[in-house]
Each structure stands twice: as C-alpha cells, then as structure tokens.
Short mmCIF file of C-alpha atoms and ligand atoms in Angstrom, two decimals:
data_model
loop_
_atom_site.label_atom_id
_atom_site.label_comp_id
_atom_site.label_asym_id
_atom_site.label_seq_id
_atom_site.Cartn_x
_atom_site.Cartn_y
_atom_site.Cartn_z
CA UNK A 1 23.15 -28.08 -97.61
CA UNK A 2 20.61 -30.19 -99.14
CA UNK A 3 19.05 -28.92 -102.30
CA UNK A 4 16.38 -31.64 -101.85
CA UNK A 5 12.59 -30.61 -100.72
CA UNK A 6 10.25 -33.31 -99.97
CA UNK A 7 6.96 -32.70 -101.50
CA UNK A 8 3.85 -33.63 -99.12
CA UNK A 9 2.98 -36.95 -101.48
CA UNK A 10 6.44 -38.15 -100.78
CA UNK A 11 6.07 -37.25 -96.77
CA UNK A 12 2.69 -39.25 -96.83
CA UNK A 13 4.70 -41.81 -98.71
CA UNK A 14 7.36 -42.30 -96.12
CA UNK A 15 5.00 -41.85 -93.18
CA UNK A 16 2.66 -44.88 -94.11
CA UNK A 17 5.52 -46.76 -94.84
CA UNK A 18 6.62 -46.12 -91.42
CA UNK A 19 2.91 -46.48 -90.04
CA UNK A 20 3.19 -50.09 -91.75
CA UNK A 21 6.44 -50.98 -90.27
CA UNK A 22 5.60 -50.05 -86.53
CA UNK A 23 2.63 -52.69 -87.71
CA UNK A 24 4.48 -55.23 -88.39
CA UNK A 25 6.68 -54.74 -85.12
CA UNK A 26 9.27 -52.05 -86.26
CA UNK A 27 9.72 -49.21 -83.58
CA UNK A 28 9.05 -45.46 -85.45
CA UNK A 29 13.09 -44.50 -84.37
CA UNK A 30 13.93 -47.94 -86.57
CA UNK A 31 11.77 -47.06 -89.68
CA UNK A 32 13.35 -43.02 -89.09
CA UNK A 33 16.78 -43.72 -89.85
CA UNK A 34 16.26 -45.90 -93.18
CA UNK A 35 14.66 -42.58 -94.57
CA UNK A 36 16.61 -39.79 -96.94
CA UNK A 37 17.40 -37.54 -94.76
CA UNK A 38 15.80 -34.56 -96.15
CA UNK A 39 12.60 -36.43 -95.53
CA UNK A 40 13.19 -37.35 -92.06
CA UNK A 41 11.97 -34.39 -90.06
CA UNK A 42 8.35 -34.00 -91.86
CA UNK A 43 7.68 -37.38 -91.83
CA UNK A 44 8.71 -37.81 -87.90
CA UNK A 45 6.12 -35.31 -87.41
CA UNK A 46 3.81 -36.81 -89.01
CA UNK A 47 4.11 -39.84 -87.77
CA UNK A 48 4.24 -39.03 -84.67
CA UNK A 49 1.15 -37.27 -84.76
CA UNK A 50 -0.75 -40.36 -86.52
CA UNK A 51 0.96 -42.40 -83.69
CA UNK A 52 -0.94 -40.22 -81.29
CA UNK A 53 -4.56 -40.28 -82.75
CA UNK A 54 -4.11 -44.34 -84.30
CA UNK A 55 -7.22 -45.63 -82.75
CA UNK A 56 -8.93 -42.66 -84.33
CA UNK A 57 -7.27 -42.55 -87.74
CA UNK A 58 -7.88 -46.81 -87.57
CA UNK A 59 -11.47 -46.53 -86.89
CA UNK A 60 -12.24 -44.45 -88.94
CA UNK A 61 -10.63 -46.29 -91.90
CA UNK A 62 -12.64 -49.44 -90.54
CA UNK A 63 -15.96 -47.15 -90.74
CA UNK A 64 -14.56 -45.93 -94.65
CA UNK A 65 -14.50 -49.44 -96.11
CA UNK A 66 -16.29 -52.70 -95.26
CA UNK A 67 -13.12 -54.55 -96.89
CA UNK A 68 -9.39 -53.55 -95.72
CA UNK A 69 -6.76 -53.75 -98.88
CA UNK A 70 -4.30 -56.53 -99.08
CA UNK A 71 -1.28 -53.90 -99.23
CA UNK A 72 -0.02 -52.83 -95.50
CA UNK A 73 1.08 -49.60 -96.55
CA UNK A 74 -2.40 -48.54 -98.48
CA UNK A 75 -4.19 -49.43 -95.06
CA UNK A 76 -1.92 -47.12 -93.16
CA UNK A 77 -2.07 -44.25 -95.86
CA UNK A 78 -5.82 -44.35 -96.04
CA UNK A 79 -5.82 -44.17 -92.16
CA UNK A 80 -3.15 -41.55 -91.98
CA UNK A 81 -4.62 -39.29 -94.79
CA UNK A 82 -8.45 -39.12 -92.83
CA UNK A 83 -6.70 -37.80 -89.75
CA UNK A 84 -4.78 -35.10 -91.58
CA UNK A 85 -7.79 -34.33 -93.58
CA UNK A 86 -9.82 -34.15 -90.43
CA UNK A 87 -6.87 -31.81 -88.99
CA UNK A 88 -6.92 -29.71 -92.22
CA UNK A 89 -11.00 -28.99 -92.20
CA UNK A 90 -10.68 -27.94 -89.03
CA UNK A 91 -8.00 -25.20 -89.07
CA UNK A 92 -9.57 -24.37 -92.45
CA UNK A 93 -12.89 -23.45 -91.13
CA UNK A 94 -14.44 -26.26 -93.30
CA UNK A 95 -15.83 -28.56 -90.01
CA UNK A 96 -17.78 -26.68 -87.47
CA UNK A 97 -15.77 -28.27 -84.40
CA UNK A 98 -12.92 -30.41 -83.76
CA UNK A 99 -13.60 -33.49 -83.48
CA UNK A 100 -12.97 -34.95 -79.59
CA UNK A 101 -10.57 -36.72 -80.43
CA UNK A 102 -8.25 -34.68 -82.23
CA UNK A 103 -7.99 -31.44 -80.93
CA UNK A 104 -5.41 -29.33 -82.85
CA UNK A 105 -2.23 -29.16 -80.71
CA UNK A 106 1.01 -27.88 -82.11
CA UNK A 107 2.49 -31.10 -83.49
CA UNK A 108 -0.07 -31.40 -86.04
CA UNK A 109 0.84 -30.85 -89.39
CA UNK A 110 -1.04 -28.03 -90.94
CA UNK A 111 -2.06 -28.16 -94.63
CA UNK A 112 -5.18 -27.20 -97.07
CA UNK A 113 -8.21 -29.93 -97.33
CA UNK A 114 -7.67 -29.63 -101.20
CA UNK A 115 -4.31 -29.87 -101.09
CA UNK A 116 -4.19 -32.86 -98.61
CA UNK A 117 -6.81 -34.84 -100.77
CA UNK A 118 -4.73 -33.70 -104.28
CA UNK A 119 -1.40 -34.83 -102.57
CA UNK A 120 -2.39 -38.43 -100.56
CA UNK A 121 -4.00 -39.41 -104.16
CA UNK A 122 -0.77 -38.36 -105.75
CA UNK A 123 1.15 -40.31 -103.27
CA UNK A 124 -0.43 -43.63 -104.46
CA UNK A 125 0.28 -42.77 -107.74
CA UNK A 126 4.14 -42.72 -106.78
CA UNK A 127 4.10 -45.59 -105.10
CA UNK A 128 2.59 -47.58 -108.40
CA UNK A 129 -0.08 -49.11 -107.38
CA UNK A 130 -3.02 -48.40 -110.07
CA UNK A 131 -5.81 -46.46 -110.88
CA UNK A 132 -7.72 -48.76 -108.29
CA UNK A 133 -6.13 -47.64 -105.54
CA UNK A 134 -5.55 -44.12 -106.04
CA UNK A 135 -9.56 -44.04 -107.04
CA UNK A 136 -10.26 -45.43 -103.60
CA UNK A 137 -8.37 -43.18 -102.03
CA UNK A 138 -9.59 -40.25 -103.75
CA UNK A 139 -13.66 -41.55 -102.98
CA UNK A 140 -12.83 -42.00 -99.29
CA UNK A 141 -11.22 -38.68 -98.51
CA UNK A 142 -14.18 -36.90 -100.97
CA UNK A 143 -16.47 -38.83 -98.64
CA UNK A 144 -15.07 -37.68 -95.61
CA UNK A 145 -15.08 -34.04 -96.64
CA UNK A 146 -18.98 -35.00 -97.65
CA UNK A 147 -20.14 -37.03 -94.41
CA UNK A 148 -17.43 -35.32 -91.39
CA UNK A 149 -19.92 -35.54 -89.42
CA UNK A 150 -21.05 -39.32 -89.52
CA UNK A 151 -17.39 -40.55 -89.17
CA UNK A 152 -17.53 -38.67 -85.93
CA UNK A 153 -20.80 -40.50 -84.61
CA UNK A 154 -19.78 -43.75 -85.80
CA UNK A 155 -16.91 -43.76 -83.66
CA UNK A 156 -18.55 -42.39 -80.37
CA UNK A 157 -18.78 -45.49 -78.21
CA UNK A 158 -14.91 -46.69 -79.54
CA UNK A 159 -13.06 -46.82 -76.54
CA UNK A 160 -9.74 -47.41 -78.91
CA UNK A 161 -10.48 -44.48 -81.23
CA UNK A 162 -11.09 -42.25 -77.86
CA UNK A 163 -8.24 -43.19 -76.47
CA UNK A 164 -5.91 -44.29 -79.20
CA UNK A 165 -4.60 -47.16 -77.34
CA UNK A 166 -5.48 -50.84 -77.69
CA UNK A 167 -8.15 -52.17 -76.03
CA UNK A 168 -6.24 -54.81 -73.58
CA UNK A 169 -4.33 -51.61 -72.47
CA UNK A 170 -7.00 -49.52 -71.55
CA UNK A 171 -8.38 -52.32 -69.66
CA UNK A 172 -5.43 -52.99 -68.08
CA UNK A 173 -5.10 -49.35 -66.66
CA UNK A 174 -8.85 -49.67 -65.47
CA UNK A 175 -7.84 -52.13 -63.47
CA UNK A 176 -4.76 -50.83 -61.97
CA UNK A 177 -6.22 -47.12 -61.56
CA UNK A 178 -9.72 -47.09 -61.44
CA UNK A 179 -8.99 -43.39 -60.62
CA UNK A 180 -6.31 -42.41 -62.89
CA UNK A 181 -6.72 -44.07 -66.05
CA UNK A 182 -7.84 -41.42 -67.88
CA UNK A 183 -5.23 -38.93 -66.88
CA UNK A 184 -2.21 -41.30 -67.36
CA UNK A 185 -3.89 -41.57 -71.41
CA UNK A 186 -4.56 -38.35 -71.45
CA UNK A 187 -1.16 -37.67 -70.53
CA UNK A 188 0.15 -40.14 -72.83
CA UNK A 189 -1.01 -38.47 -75.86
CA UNK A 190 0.26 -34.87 -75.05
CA UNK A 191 3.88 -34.03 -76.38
CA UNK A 192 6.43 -33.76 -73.93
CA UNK A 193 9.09 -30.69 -73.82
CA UNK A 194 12.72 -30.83 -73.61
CA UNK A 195 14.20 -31.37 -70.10
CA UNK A 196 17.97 -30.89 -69.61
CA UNK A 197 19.81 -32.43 -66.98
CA UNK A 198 23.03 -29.88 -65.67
CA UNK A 199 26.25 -32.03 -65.12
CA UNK A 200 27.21 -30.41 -62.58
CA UNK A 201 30.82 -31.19 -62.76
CA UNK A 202 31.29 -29.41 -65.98
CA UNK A 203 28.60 -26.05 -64.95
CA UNK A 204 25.98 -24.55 -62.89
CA UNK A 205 22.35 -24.32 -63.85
CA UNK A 206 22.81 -20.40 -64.26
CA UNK A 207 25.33 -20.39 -66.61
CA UNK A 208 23.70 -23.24 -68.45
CA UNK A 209 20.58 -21.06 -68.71
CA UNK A 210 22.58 -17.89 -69.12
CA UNK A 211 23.85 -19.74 -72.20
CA UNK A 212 20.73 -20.67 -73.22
CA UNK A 213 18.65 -17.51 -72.95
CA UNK A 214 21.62 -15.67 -75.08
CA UNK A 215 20.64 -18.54 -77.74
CA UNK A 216 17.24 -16.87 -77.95
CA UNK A 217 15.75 -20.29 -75.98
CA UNK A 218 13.07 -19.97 -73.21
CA UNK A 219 13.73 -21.88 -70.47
CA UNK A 220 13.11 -22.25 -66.95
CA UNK A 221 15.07 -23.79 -63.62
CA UNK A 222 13.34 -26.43 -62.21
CA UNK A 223 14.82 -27.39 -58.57
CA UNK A 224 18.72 -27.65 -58.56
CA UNK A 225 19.73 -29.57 -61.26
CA UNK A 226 16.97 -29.08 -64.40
CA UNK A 227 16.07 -27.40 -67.12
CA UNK A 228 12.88 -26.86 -69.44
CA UNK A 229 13.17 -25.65 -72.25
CA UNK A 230 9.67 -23.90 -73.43
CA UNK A 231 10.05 -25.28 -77.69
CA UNK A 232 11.19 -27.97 -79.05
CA UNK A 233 14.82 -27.83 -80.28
CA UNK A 234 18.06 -29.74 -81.87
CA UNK A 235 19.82 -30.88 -79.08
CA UNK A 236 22.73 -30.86 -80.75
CA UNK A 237 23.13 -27.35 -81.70
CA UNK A 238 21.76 -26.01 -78.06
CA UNK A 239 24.89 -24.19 -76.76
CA UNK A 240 26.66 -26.55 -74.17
CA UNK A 241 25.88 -29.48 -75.97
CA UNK A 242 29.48 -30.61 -77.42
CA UNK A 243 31.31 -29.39 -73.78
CA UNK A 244 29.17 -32.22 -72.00
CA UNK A 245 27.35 -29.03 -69.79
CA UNK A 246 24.38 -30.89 -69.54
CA UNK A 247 22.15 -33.77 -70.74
CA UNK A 248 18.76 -34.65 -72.40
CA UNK A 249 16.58 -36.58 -69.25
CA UNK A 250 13.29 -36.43 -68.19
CA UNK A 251 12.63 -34.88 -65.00
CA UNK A 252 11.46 -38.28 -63.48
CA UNK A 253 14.28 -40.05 -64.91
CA UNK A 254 16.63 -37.67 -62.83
CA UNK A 255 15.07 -39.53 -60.13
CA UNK A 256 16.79 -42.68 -59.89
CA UNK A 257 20.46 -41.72 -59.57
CA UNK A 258 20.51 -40.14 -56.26
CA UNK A 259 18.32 -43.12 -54.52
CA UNK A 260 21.02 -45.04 -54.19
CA UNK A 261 22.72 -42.47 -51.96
CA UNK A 262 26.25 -43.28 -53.65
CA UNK A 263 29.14 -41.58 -51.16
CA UNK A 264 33.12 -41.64 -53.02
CA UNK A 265 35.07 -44.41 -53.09
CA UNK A 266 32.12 -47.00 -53.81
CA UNK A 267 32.00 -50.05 -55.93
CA UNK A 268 28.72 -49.63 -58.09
CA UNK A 269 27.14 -51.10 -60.85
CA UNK A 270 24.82 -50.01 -63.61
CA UNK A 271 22.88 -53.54 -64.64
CA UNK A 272 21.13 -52.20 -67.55
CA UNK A 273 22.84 -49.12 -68.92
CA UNK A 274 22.83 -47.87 -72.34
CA UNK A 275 22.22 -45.38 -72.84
CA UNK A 276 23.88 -44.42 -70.27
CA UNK A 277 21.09 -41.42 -69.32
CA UNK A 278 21.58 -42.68 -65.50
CA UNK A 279 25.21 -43.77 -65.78
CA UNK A 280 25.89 -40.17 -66.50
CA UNK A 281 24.47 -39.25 -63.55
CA UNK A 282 25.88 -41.40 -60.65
CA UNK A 283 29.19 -40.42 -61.97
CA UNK A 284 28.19 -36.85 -61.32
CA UNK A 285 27.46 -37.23 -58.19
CA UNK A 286 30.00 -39.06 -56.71
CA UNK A 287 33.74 -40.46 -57.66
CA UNK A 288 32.73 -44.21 -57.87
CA UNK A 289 34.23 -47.01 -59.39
CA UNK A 290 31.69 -48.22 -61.63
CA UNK A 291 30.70 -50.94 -64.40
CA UNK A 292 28.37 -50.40 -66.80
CA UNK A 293 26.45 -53.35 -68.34
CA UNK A 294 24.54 -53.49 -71.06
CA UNK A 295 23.80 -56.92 -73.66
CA UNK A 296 23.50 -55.00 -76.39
CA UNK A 297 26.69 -53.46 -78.10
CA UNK A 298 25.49 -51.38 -80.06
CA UNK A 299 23.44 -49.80 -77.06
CA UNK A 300 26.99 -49.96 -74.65
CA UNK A 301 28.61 -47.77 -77.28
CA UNK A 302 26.28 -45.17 -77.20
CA UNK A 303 27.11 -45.34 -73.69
CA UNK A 304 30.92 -44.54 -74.01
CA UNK A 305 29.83 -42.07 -76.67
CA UNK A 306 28.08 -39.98 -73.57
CA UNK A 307 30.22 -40.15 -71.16
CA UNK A 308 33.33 -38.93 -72.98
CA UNK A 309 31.01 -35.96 -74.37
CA UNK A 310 30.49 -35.06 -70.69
CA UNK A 311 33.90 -35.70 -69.63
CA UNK A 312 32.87 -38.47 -67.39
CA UNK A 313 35.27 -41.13 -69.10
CA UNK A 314 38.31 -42.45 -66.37
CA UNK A 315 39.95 -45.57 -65.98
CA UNK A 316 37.48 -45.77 -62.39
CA UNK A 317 34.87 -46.72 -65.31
CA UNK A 318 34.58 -49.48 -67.04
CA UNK A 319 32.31 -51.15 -69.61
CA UNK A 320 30.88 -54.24 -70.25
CA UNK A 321 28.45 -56.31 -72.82
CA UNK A 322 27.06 -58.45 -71.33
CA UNK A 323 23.50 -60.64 -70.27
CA UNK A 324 22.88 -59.61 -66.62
CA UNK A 325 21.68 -62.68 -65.66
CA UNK A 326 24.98 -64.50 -66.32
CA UNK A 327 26.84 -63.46 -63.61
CA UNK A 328 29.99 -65.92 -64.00
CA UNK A 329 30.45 -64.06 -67.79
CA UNK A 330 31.14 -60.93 -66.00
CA UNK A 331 31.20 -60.80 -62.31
CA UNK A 332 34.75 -61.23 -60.62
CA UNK A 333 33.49 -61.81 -57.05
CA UNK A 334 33.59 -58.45 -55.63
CA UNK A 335 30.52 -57.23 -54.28
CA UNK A 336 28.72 -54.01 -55.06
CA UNK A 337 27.96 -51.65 -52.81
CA UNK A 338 25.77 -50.08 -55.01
CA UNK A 339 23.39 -51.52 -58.16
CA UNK A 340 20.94 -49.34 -60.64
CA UNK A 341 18.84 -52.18 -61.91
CA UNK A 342 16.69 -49.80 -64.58
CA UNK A 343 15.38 -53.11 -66.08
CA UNK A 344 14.09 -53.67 -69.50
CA UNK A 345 10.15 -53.33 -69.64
CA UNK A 346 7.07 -52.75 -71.79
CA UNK A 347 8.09 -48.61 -71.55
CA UNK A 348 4.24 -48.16 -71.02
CA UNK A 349 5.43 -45.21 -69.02
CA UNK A 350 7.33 -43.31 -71.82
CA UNK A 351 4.81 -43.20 -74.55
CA UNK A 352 4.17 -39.66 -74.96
CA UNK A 353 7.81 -39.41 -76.05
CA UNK A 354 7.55 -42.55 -78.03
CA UNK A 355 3.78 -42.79 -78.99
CA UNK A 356 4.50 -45.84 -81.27
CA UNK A 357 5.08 -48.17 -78.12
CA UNK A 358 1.52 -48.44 -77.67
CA UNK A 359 0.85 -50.02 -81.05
CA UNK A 360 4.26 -52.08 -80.98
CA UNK A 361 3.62 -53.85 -77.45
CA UNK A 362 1.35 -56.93 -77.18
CA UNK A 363 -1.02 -57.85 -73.72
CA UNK A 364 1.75 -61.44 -73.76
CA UNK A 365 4.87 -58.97 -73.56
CA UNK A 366 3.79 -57.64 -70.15
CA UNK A 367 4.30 -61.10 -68.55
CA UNK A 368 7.68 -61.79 -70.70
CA UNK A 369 9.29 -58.26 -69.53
CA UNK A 370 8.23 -59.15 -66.14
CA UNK A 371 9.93 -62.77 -66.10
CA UNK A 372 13.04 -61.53 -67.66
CA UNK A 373 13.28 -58.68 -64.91
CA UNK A 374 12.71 -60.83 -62.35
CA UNK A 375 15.77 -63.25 -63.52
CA UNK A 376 18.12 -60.57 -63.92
CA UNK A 377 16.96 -58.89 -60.50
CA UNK A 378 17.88 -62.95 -58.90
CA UNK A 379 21.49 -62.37 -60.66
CA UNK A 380 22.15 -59.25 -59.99
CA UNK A 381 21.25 -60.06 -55.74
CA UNK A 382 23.81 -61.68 -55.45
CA UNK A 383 26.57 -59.54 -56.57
CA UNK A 384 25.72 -57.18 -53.91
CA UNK A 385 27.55 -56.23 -50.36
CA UNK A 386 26.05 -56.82 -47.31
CA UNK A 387 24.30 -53.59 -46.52
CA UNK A 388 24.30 -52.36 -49.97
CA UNK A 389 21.51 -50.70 -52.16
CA UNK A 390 19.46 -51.89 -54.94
CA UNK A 391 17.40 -49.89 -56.78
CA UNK A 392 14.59 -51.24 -59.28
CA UNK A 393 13.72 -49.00 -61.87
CA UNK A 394 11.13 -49.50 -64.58
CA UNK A 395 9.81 -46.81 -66.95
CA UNK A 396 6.17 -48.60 -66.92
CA UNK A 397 2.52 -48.13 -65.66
CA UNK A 398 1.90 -51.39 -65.19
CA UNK A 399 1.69 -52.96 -61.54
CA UNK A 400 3.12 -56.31 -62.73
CA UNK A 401 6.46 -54.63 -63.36
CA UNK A 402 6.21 -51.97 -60.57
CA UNK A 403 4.98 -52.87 -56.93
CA UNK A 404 3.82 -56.44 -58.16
CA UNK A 405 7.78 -56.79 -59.07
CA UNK A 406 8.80 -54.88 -55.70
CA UNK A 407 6.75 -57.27 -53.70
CA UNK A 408 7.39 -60.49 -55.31
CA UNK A 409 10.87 -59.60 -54.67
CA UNK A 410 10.86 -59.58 -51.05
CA UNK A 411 9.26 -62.92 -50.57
CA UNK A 412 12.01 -64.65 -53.13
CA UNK A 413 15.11 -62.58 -50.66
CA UNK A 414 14.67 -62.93 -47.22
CA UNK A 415 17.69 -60.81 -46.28
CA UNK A 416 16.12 -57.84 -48.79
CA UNK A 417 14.52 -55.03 -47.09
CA UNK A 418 12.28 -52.40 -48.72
CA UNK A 419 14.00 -48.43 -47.86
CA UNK A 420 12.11 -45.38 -48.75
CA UNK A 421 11.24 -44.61 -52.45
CA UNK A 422 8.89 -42.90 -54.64
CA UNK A 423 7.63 -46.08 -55.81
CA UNK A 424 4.88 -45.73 -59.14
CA UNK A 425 5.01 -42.25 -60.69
CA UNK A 426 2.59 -41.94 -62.77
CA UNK A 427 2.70 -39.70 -66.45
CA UNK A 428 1.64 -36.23 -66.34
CA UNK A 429 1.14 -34.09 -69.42
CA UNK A 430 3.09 -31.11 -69.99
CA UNK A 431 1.50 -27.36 -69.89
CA UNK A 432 2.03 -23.95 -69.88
CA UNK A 433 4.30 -23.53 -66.87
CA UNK A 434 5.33 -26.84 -66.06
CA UNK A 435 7.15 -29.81 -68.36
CA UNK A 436 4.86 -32.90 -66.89
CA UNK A 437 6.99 -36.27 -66.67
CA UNK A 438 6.79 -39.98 -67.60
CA UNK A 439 6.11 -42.65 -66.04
CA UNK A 440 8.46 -44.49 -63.82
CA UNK A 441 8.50 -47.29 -60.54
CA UNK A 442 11.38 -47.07 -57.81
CA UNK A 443 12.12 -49.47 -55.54
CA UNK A 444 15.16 -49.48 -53.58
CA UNK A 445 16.09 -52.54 -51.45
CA UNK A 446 19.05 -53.00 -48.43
CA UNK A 447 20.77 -56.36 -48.25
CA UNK A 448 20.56 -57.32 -44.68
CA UNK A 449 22.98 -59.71 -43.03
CA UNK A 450 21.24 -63.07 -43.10
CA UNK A 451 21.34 -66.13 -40.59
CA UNK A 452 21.49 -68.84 -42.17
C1 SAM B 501 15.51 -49.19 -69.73
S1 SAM B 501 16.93 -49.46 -70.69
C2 SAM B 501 18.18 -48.72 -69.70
C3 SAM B 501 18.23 -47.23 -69.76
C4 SAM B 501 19.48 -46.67 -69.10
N1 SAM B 501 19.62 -47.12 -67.75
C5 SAM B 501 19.51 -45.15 -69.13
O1 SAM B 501 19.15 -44.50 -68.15
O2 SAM B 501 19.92 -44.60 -70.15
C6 SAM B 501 17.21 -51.17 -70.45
C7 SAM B 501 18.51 -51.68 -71.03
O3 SAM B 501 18.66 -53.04 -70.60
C8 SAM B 501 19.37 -53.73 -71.60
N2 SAM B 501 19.16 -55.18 -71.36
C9 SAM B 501 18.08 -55.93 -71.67
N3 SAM B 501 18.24 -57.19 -71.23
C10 SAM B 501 19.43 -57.23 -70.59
C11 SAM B 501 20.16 -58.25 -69.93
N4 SAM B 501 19.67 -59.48 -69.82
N5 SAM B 501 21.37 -57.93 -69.42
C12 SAM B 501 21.89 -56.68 -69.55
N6 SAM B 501 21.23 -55.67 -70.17
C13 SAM B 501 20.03 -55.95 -70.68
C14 SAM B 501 18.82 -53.20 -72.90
O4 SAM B 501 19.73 -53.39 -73.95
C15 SAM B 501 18.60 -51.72 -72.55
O5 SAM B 501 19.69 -50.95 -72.98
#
C-alpha cells in the first residue's frame, strides 16, 4: 500500500506540468507515467478535464492578464486553476449558472472555491517561484470570484473557448460537415465508457457478464460480441481480465476485423498493429496464419503482451518490426490474402478518449499523416493476392485521410476495386443507455486480376 496522499497543491502541481508538456508536444499518457504514482490518478483527472474545456480555461487566462508569464507551467496553472474555480462556484452555489461552456459532468473534480484559491496559491509556492507569482495568482483567482460574470461575456463570440478546439480544426470540420460539426465536438468533449470486446474463443458474452454483474459492475450486451460497462473501472482487476475473456475496444473499433471476411487457412497481414486491439480480433475469428507489423518495438511488444493474455499466441503467428513501406525488409514474396491497413493518422476521431490530441496536432500534420498513409497503402498493394482484401482503416474525421484517401486510391490502382463498407463514422457521445463511439473511416478494396 502506499502511505503517500497527494495534497490538491501537489495535484495542481503535476497537472500544469502535464498541461505544459502536452504544450510543448508531449501526449498526456507520456507526461502520466513520469509521475509518482500515488499522484497519477488525481492528476489524470484533472487533466483530463482541463484537456476538455482548454479553449475555455486559455481564454479566459488571455482575458485575466494583458501579459502571459515567461514560465510554461505558470501559464498552464493559471489557466487550469480558473476552470476548477469556475467548476467549484458552481457546485458551491457561489455562481448563479454554469457557465456554457462547462457544464458540470462527472469527471470534474469537485472541491471548495476557498479551498481551490488557498491550494493553487500554495502550489506556486512549492514549485519556488516567488512572492510575484504566487501574488498573481492569488489576484486573478480573487478576481474571478469578484467579476464571474465578465469572464463569461468576454468570451462569448470565442469560437475556441466554445468549443475547446483550435481554430483551424473547427474550420476544418465546417467544411467537411456543414451539418455535423457541432455534434462530432460536442461529442468529442463528452467522456466515453468502457466497452469490452468478448474473445470468444476463451467465453460467451453471458458468462462474461454473469462474471461481471457478480463483481457488483453494471453492464449491458450490446449485439453479439460487446459489452458496456455503465462506470468507469480498472481494467485490470475486472474479473476475466488475466484469463484473456475479453478485451478493452471501442464499439467502432470492433468494426474493422470482420470486413475483411477472413475464412481458416488464410495468409493475412496486420500492416500497422500494436497494439494489437484488431490483431486480437482476426485471430478470434478465424485460424489464420498471420504477421503482425508494427515499426515501433516498443508498440510490437505490447502486442505479444495481448495476445498471450488472451491465449491467442501459436507458432501460425508471427511478429515483426518493421517500416511498412519497405517491403523487401520484411516481405518474403508470398502474397496475402488478407491485409488490415489501420494506418497511422491525426486520431481526430478518438479525442474524447484522448482529449489532449486536439491541442498536440498541428493544421501541417493532416497533410504529413495523409502522405505517409498513402506510401505505406502503395507498399502494402503489392503484397496482396489476386482477389484478396484490403481494408483502410483510420481513426480520423478528417476527409483527407478518409474518402479523400479511399478515392485517391483507386485512381493510383487500376486493378483495386471499392467492396461494401461503412466508410466515415462519425463520433457520438455516450448517454444514459447507450456507450456512443469514436470516430473511424473503412474502406475495403478487392485486387482484381489486371491486363496488362
Ligand atoms: C492506429 S495505430 C494501430 C492500432 C492497432 N491496429 C490496433 O488496433 O491496436 C497505427 C500503428 O502504426 C504504426 N506505424 C506507423 N508508421 C508505420 C510504418 N511506416 N510501418 C509500420 N507501422 C507503422 C504505429 O507505430 C502504430 O502502432
């Protein structure tokens, strides 16, 4: 056990130091890890929730102080300590309505105004740096308290602070959904629940939820193969967990594996693997021989680490690091008569599980993702049989890497042809009765025989 408790000055602490790492490029997971762990739950939370109302908790600084401080972290704390202020007013009865913009859900972190104000000065004071700055601090949260109301206005016509995205994103969904774009960031910004994913070579969905329900979890079936669980939980420790029963994947995600229409005795390979969410799956469903790929190590081990949990492991599977796009590294001339290409992309689909990948991404990344998919999807083309499946799989929003990708594909490959497939799935928010799902684009493509 650990005898530590983290007091709230050292959670703010941690969570702008976070806050000021996803800044300069750090994803939140990254910045998680390097913390103590008795401080690592509160200040996920946290952060998470800042992550969700940034454009907000930014503007709002902006409004605070006509000159930002030098110090990365200070910037982030002041930010961060407004919103939980703001949060704190409300569910103390001291502002007569929540603001639009941050309407209390059940991530937020729930403390006293005077406490909040008492604790983010204190937090300054650990982090040493001067009477200065912990006097600025304390002046803009008294202010705050003071003037609620005139942060509110000042931020009315913000599109960023409405939306908490950046401003070239917004635009961008405009653009590609002039009828949806304010569902899919609505949707962004709303937590997602737990969705399990029954291997169903190891159980059934009724004994998984039999198991379950005995834990004192509420959960419901969803179709065949899933389950949502109603609060959030430790994976971990959910019964099933260690005997490979089942596995953590969104219900959209449980999408892509049965596409490809894999029958026994197939040659297939998983392009882009780790960690291994989808692998999982097509071994599952059929007894393939398959190769994973992945070019990141660390990512590919994660990979074996699944599949022996679910029991999936067999000499029929084997796994590879490796860049994609070099085919003669890895490829010994055998086609495939199956290929999951779940490509690397922006992950503009997946943000309301990982809320930080709308402050990490940058407008110029779109166009990079969608060059690099593009190459690997060239590779990858030609490693497959005559009459075999490709599937293209992003977890993004944006058209450049969904149908623009799809279509641009077909007039590089004459001998591709498009089959059925859900094509863009767009994000929809959880609520009361039903999980929601990200964001995703299939397309699956036949090689034809070609005459040349
Ligand atoms: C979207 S993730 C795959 C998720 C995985 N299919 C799953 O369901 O768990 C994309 C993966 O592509 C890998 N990747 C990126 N560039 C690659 C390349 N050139 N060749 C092979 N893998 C690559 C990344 O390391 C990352 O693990």
């Amino acid at each position: 056990m650990n005898a530590t408790t983290a007091t709230l000055s050292e959670i703010l602490l941690s969570s702008s130091r976070c806050l000021a790492a996803v800044q300069t490029g750090h994803s939140l997971t990254e910045a998680l890890v390097k913390l103590p762990t008795h401080l690592r739950p509160a200040v996920q939370s946290v952060a998470w929730y800042a992550m969700r109302h940034w454009g907000l908790a930014q503007a709002w600084r902006d409004f605070a102080l006509s000159r930002k401080p030098a110090k990365p972290w200070l910037n982030c704390h002041i930010a961060l300590s407004l919103l939980l202020l703001d949060a704190a007013m409300i569910e103390h009865g001291q502002a007569k309505e929540a603001s639009p913009q941050t309407p209390l859900d059940k991530q937020c972190p729930r403390y006293t105004p005077h406490t909040l104000v008492d604790q983010a000065v204190h937090a300054v004071e650990l982090a040493k740096l001067g009477k200065p700055a912990s006097g600025l601090v304390n002046a803009v949260l008294r202010r705050f308290q003071r003037e609620r109301h005139a942060f509110i206005k000042a931020v009315t016509n913000n599109a960023v602070a409405q939306w908490n995205h950046p401003a070239w994103w917004i635009r961008k969904l405009k653009a590609n959904y002039p009828a949806d774009w304010q569902n899919i960031l609505r949707a962004n910004q709303t937590p997602p629940k737990l969705v399990l994913r029954v291997n169903r070579r190891r159980a059934s969905i009724e004994a998984v939820m039999s198991e379950l329900l005995a834990a004192g979890h509420h959960c419901h079936a969803l179709g065949e193969n899933a389950i949502s669980l109603e609060d959030s939980a430790v994976v971990t420790a959910l019964p099933g967990f260690d005997q490979g029963h089942w596995s953590v994947q969104d219900l959209s995600a449980q999408r892509a594996a049965p596409l490809l229409d894999i029958k026994n005795g197939q040659r297939v390979l998983d392009a882009c693997a780790a960690p291994g969410g989808k692998t999982a799956h097509l071994l599952e469903l059929a007894d393939i021989e398959l190769t994973a790929l992945d070019q990141d190590p660390m990512r590919l081990a994660r990979v074996a680490d699944n599949l022996t949990r679910l029991r999936l492991m067999s000499d029929k599977v084997s796994l590879r690091v490796a860049d994609a796009r070099a085919i003669e590294q890895w490829w010994n001339g055998q086609p495939f008569d199956a290929i999951l290409a779940d490509v690397p992309c922006t992950a503009s689909g997946v943000v309301r599980r990982h809320p930080d990948i709308a402050w990490l991404r940058r407008e110029s990344d779109v166009m990079q993702t969608t060059r690099l998919q593009q190459e690997i999807l060239d590779a990858l083309w030609q490693t497959l049989a005559t009459g075999g499946r490709l599937l293209l799989v992003t977890c993004s929003v944006f058209q450049e890497e969904g149908e623009g990708q799809a279509q641009a594909m077909l007039t590089r490959h004459a001998d591709a042809k498009r089959l059925p497939a859900p094509g863009q799935i767009l994000p929809c928010a959880a609520n009361a009765r039903a999980p929601g799902h990200d964001g995703f684009f299939y397309a699956v493509f036949e090689r034809k025989a070609c005459n040349r």
